[in-house]
PDB file of C-alpha atoms in Angstrom:
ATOM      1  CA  UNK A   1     205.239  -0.349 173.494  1.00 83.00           C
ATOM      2  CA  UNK A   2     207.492  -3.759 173.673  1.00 84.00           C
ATOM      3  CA  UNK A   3     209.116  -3.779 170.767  1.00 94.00           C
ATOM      4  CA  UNK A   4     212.496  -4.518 168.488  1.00 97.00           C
ATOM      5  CA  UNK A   5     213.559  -1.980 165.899  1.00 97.00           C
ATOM      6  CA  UNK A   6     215.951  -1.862 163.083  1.00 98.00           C
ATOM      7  CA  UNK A   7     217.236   0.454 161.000  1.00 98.00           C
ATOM      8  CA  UNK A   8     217.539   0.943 158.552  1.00 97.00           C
ATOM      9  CA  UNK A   9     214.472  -0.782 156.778  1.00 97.00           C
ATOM     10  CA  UNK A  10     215.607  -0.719 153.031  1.00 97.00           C
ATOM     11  CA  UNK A  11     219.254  -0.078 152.080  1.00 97.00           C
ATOM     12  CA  UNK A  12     221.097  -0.463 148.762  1.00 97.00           C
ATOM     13  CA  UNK A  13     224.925  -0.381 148.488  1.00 96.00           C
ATOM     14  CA  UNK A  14     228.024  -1.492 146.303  1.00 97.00           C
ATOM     15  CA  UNK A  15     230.118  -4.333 147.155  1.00 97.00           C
ATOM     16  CA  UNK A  16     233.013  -3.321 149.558  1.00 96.00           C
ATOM     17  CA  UNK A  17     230.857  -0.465 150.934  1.00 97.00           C
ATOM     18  CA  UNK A  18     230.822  -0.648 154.934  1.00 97.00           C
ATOM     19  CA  UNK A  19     227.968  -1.118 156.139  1.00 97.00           C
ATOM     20  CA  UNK A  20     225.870  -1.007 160.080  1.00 98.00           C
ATOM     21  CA  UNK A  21     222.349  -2.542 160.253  1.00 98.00           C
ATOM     22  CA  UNK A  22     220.817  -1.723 163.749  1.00 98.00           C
ATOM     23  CA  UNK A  23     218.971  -3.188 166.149  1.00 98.00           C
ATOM     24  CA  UNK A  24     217.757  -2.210 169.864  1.00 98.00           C
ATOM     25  CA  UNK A  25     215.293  -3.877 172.234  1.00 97.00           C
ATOM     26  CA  UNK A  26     213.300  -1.994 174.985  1.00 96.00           C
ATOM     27  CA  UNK A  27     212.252  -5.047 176.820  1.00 93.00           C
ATOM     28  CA  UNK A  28     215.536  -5.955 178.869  1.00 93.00           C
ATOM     29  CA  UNK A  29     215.860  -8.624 176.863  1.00 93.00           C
ATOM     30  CA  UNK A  30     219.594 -11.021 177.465  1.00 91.00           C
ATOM     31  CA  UNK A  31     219.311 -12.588 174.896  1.00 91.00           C
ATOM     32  CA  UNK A  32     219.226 -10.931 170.723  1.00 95.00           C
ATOM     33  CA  UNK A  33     220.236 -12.424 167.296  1.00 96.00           C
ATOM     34  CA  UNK A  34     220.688 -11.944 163.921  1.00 98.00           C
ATOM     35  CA  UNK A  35     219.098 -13.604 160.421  1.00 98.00           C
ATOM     36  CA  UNK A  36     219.227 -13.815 157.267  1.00 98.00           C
ATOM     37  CA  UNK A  37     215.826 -15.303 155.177  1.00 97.00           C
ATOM     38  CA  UNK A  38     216.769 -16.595 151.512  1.00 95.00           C
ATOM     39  CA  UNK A  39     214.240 -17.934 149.407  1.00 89.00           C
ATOM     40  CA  UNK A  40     214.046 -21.609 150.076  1.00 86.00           C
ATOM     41  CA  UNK A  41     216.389 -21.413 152.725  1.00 89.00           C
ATOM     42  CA  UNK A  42     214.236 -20.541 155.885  1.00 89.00           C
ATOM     43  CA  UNK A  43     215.794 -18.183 158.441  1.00 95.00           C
ATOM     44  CA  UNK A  44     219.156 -19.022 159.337  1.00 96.00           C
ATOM     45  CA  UNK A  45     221.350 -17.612 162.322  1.00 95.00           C
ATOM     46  CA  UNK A  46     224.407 -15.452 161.915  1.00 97.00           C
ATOM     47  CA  UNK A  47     225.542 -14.544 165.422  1.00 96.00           C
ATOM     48  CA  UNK A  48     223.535 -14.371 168.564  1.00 94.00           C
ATOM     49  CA  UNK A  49     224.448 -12.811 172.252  1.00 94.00           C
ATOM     50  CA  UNK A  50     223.662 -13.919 175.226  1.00 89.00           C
ATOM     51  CA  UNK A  51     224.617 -11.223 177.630  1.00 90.00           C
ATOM     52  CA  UNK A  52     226.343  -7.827 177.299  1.00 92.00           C
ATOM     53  CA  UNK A  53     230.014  -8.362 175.492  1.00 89.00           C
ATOM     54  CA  UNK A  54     228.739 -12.046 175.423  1.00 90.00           C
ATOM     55  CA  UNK A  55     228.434 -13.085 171.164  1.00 94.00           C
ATOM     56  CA  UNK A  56     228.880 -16.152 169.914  1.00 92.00           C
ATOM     57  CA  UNK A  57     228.421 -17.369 166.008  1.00 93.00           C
ATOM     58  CA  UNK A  58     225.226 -19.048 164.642  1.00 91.00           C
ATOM     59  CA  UNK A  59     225.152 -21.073 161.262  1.00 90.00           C
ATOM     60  CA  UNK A  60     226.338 -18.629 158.813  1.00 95.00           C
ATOM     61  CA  UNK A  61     228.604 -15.992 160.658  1.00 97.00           C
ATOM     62  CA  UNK A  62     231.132 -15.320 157.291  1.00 97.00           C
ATOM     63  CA  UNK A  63     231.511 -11.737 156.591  1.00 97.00           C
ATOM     64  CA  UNK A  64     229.393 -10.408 159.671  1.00 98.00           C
ATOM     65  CA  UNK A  65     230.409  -9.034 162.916  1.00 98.00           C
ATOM     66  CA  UNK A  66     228.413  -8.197 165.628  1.00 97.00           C
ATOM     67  CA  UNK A  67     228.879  -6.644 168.732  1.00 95.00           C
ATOM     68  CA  UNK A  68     226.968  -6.194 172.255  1.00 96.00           C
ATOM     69  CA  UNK A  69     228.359  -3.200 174.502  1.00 96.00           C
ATOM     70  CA  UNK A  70     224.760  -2.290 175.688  1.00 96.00           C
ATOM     71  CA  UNK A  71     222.101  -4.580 176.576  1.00 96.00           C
ATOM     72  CA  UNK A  72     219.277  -2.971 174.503  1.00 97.00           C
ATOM     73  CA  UNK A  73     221.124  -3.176 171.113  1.00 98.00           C
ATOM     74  CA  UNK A  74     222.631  -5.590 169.240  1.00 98.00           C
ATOM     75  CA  UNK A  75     223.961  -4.024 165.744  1.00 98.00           C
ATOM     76  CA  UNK A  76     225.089  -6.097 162.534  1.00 98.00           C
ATOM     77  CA  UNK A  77     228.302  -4.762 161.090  1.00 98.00           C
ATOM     78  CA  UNK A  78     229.224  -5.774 157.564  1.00 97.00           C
ATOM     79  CA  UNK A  79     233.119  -4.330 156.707  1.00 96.00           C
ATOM     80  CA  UNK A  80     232.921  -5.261 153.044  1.00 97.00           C
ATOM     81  CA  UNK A  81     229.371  -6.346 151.934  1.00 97.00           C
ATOM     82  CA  UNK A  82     229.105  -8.857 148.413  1.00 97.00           C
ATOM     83  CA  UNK A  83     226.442  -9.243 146.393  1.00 97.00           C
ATOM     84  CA  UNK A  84     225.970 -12.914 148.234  1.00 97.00           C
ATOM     85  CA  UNK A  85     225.093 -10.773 151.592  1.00 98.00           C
ATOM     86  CA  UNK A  86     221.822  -9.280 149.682  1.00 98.00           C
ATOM     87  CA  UNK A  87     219.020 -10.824 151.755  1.00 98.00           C
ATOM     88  CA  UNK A  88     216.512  -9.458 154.185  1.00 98.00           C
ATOM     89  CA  UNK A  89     217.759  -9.944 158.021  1.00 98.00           C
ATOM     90  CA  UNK A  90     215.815  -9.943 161.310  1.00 98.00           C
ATOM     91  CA  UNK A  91     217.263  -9.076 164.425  1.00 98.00           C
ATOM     92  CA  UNK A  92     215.297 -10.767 167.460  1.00 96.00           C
ATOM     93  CA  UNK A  93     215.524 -10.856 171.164  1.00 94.00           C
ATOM     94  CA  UNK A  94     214.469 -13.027 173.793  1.00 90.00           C
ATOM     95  CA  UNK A  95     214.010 -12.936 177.715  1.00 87.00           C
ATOM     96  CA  UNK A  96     216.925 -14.784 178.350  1.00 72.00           C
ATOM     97  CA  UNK A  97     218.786 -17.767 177.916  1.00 59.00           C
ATOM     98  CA  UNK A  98     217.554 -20.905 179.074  1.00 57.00           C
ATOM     99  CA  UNK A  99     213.895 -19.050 179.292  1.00 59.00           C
ATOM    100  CA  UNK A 100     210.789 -20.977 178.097  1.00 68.00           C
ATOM    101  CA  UNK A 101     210.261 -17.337 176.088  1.00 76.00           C
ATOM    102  CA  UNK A 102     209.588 -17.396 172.632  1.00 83.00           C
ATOM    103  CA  UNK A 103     211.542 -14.923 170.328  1.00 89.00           C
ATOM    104  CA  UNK A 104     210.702 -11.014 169.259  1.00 93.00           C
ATOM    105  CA  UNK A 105     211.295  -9.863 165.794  1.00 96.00           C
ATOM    106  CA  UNK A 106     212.119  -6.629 164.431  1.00 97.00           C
ATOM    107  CA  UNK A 107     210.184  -5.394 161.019  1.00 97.00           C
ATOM    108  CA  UNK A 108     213.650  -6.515 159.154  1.00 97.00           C
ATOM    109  CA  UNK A 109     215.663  -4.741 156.953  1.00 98.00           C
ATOM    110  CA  UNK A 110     216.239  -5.573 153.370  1.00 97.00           C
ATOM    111  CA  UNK A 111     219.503  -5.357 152.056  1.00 98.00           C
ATOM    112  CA  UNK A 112     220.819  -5.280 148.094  1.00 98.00           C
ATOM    113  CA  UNK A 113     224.027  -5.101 147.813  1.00 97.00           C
ATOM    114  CA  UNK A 114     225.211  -4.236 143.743  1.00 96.00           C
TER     115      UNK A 114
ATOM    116  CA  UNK B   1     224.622 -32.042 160.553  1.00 71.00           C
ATOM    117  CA  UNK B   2     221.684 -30.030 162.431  1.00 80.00           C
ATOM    118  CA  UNK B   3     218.437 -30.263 160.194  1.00 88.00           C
ATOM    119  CA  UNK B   4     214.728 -28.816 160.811  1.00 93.00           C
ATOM    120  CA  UNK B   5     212.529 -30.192 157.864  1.00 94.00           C
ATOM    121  CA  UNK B   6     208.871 -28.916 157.324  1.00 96.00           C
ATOM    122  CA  UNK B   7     206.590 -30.729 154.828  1.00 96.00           C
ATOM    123  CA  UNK B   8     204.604 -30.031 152.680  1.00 96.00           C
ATOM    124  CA  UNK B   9     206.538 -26.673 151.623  1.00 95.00           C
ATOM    125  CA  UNK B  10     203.549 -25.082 149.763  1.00 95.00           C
ATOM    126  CA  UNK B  11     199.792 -26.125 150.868  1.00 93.00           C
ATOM    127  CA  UNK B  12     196.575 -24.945 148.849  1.00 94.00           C
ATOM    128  CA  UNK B  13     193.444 -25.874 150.879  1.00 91.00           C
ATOM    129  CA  UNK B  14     189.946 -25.070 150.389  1.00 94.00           C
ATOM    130  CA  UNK B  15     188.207 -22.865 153.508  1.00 96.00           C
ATOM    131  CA  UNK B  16     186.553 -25.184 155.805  1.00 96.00           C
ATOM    132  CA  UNK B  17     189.025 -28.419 155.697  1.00 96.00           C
ATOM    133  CA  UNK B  18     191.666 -29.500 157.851  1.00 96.00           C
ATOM    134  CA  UNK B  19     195.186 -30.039 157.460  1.00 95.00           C
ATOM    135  CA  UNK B  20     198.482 -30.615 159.074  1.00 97.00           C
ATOM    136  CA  UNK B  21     202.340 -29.204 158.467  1.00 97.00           C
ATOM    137  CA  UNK B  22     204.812 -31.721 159.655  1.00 98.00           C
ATOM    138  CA  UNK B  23     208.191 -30.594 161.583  1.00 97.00           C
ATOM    139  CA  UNK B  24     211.027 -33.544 162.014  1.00 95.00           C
ATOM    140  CA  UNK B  25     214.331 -32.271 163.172  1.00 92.00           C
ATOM    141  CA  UNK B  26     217.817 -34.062 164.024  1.00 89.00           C
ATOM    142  CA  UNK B  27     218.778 -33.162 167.186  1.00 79.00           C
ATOM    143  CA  UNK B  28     217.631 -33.691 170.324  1.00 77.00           C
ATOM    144  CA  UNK B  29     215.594 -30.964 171.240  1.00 75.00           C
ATOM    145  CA  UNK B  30     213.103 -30.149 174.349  1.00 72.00           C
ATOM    146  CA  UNK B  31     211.782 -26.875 172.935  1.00 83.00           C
ATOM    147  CA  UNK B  32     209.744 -26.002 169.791  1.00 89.00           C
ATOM    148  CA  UNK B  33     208.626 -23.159 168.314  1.00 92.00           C
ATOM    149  CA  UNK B  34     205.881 -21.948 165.712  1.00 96.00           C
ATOM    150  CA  UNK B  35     205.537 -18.858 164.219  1.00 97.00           C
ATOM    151  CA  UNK B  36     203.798 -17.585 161.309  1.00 97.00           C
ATOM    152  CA  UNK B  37     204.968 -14.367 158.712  1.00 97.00           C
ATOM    153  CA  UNK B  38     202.800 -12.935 156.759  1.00 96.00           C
ATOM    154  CA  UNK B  39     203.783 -11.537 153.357  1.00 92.00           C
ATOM    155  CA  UNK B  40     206.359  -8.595 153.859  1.00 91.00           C
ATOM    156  CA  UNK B  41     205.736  -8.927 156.897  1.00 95.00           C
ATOM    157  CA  UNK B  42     207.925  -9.873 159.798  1.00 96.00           C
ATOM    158  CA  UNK B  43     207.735 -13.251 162.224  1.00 96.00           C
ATOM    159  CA  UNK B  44     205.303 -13.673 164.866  1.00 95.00           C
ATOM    160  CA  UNK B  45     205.333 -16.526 167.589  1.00 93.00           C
ATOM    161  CA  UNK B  46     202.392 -18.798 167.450  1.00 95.00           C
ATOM    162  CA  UNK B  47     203.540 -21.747 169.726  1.00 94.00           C
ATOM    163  CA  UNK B  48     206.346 -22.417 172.474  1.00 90.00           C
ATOM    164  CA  UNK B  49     206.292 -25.972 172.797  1.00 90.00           C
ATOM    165  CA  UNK B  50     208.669 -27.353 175.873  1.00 83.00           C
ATOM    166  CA  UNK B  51     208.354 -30.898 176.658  1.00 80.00           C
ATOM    167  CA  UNK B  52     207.549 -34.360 175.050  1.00 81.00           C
ATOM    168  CA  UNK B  53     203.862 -34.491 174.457  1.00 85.00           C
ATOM    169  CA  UNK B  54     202.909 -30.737 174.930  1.00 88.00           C
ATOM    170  CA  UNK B  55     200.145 -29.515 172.961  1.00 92.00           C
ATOM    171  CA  UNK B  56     198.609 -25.795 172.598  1.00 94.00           C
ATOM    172  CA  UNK B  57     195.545 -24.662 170.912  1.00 96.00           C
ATOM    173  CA  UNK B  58     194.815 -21.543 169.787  1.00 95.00           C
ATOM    174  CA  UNK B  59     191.846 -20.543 167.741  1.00 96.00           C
ATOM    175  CA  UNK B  60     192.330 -22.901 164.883  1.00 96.00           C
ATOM    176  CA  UNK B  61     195.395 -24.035 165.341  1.00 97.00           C
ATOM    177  CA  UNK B  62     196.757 -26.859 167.944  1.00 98.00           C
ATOM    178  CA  UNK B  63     200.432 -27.514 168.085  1.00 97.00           C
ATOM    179  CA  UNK B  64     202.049 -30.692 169.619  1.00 96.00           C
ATOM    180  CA  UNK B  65     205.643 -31.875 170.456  1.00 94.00           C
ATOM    181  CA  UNK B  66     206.926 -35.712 170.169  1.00 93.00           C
ATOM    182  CA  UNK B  67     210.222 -35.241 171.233  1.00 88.00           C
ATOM    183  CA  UNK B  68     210.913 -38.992 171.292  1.00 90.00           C
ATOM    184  CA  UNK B  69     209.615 -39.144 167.272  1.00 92.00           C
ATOM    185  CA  UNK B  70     211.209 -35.261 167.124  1.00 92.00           C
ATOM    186  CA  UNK B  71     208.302 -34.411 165.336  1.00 94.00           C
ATOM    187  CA  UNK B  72     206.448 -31.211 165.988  1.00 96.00           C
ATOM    188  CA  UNK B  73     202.508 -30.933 164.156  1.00 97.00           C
ATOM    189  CA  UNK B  74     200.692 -27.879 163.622  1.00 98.00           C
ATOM    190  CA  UNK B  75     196.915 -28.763 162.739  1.00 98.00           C
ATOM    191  CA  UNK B  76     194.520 -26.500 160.776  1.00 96.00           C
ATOM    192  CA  UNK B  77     190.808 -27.306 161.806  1.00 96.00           C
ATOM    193  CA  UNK B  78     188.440 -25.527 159.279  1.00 95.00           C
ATOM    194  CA  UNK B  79     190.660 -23.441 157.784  1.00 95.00           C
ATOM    195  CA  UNK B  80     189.691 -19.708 156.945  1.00 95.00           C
ATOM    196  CA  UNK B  81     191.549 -17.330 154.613  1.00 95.00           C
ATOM    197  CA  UNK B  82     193.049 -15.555 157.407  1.00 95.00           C
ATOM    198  CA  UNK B  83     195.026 -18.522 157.993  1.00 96.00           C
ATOM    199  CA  UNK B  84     197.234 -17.887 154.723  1.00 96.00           C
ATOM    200  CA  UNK B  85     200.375 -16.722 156.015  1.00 97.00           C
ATOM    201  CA  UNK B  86     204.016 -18.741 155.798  1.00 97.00           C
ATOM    202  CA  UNK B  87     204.535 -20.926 158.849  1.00 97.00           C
ATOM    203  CA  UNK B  88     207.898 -21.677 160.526  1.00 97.00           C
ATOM    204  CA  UNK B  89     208.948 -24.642 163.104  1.00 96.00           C
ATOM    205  CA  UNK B  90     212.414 -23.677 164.793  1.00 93.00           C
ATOM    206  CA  UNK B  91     214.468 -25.734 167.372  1.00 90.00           C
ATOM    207  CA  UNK B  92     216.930 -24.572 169.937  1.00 82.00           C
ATOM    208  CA  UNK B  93     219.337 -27.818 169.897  1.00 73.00           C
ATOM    209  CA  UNK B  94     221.281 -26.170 172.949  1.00 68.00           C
ATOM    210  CA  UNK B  95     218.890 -26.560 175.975  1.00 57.00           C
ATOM    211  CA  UNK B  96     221.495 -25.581 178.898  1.00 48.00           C
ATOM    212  CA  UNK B  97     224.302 -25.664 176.103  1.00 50.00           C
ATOM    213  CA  UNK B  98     224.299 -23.795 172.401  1.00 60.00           C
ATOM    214  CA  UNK B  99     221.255 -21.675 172.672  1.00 75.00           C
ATOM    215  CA  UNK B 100     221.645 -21.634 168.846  1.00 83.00           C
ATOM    216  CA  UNK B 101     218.130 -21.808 166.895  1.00 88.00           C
ATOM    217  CA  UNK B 102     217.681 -23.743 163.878  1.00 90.00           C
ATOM    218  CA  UNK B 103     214.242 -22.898 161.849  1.00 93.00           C
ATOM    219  CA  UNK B 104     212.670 -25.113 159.038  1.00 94.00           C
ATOM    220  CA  UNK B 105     212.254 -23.856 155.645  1.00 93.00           C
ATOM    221  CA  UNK B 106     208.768 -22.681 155.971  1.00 95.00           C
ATOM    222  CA  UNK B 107     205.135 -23.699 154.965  1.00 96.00           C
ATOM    223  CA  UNK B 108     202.996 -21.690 152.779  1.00 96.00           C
ATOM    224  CA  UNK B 109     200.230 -21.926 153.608  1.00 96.00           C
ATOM    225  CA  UNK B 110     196.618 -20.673 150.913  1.00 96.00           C
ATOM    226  CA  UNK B 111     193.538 -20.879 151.923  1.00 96.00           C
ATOM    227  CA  UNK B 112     190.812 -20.372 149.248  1.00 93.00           C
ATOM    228  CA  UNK B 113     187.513 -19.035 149.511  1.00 85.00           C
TER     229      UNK B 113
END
């Protein structure tokens, strides 16, 4: 079955507490991204990558990393989480860049950070 | 500044009647999305919209793209409760260039019974 996964799905840390949310795609996909949704706020873009070792930021990037070594997975690396970071994030992927293909989203993962 | 706004941001409609959410963004944009989240649940794509004047239907929903306006509808023809969901417009602003997306705040959409 296409899909995009995350793990994991619920997770509740401290502040300062490193932490790796991940993300793989089985569908070859180039292109995958990160999101936060806030209340109010819509979804909003944190990094995306185009191609392997290919990332690039998105709207809100501060206090994220990201990185792309294999095609099919695309994990979101918080080094020292704040409360501010608590939201619930989607990873996505899409056929590739420049494609007419609309976006896949994972189940998302919500995050609490204390 | 880059800005996607969606209007109205809450809609409570009676089964049976129409309606339409509004997307008017800032950039000059050829493609358009639509997608539609349940509660809890996660985003699924309703619409790809990619040039001036498109327009998709499907079921009870039609989509269309003004890119000229940069306005993006999504119509509700007799709405049924299976409708109710959140609905999202997003943007990719890049074309050949950013390939950054930028989504609206959402619609929430109730249908009553």
């Amino acid at each position: 079955e296409a899909q995009v996964t995350q793990n994991p799905r619920y997770l509740i840390t401290v502040t300062g507490k490193k932490l790796t949310v991940t993300c793989s795609q089985n569908m070859n996909h180039e292109y995958m991204s990160w999101y936060r949704q806030d209340p109010g706020l819509g979804l909003r873009q944190i990094y995306y990558s185009m191609n392997v070792e290919v990332t690039d930021k998105g709207d809100v990037p501060e206090g994220y990393k990201v990185s792309r070594k294999e095609k099919r997975n695309f994990p979101l690396i918080l080094e020292s989480p704040s409360p501010n970071q608590t939201s619930l994030y989607f990873c996505a992927s899409s056929l590739a860049v420049a494609s007419t293909d609309t976006q896949y989203f994972g189940p998302g993962t919500r995050l609490t950070v204390l | 500044e880059l800005k996607v706004e969606q209007n109205p941001l809450f809609l409570s409609m009676q089964e049976g009647k129409n309606y339409t959410i509004y997307c008017n963004y800032s950039t000059t944009s050829d493609r358009l999305y639509w997608y539609r989240q349940d509660p809890g649940k996660s985003l699924e794509s309703l619409f790809v919209l990619l040039s001036n004047g498109a327009v998709k239907q499907e079921g009870r929903l039609m989509a269309s793209l003004d890119t000229k306006a940069r306005l993006s509808t999504l119509h509700i023809t007799a709405a049924v409760h299976d409708l109710s969901a959140t609905y999202f417009c997003a943007v990719d602003p890049g074309g050949s260039g950013t390939y950054k997306y930028i989504f609206g705040t959402g619609t929430r959409l109730k249908v009553l019974a």
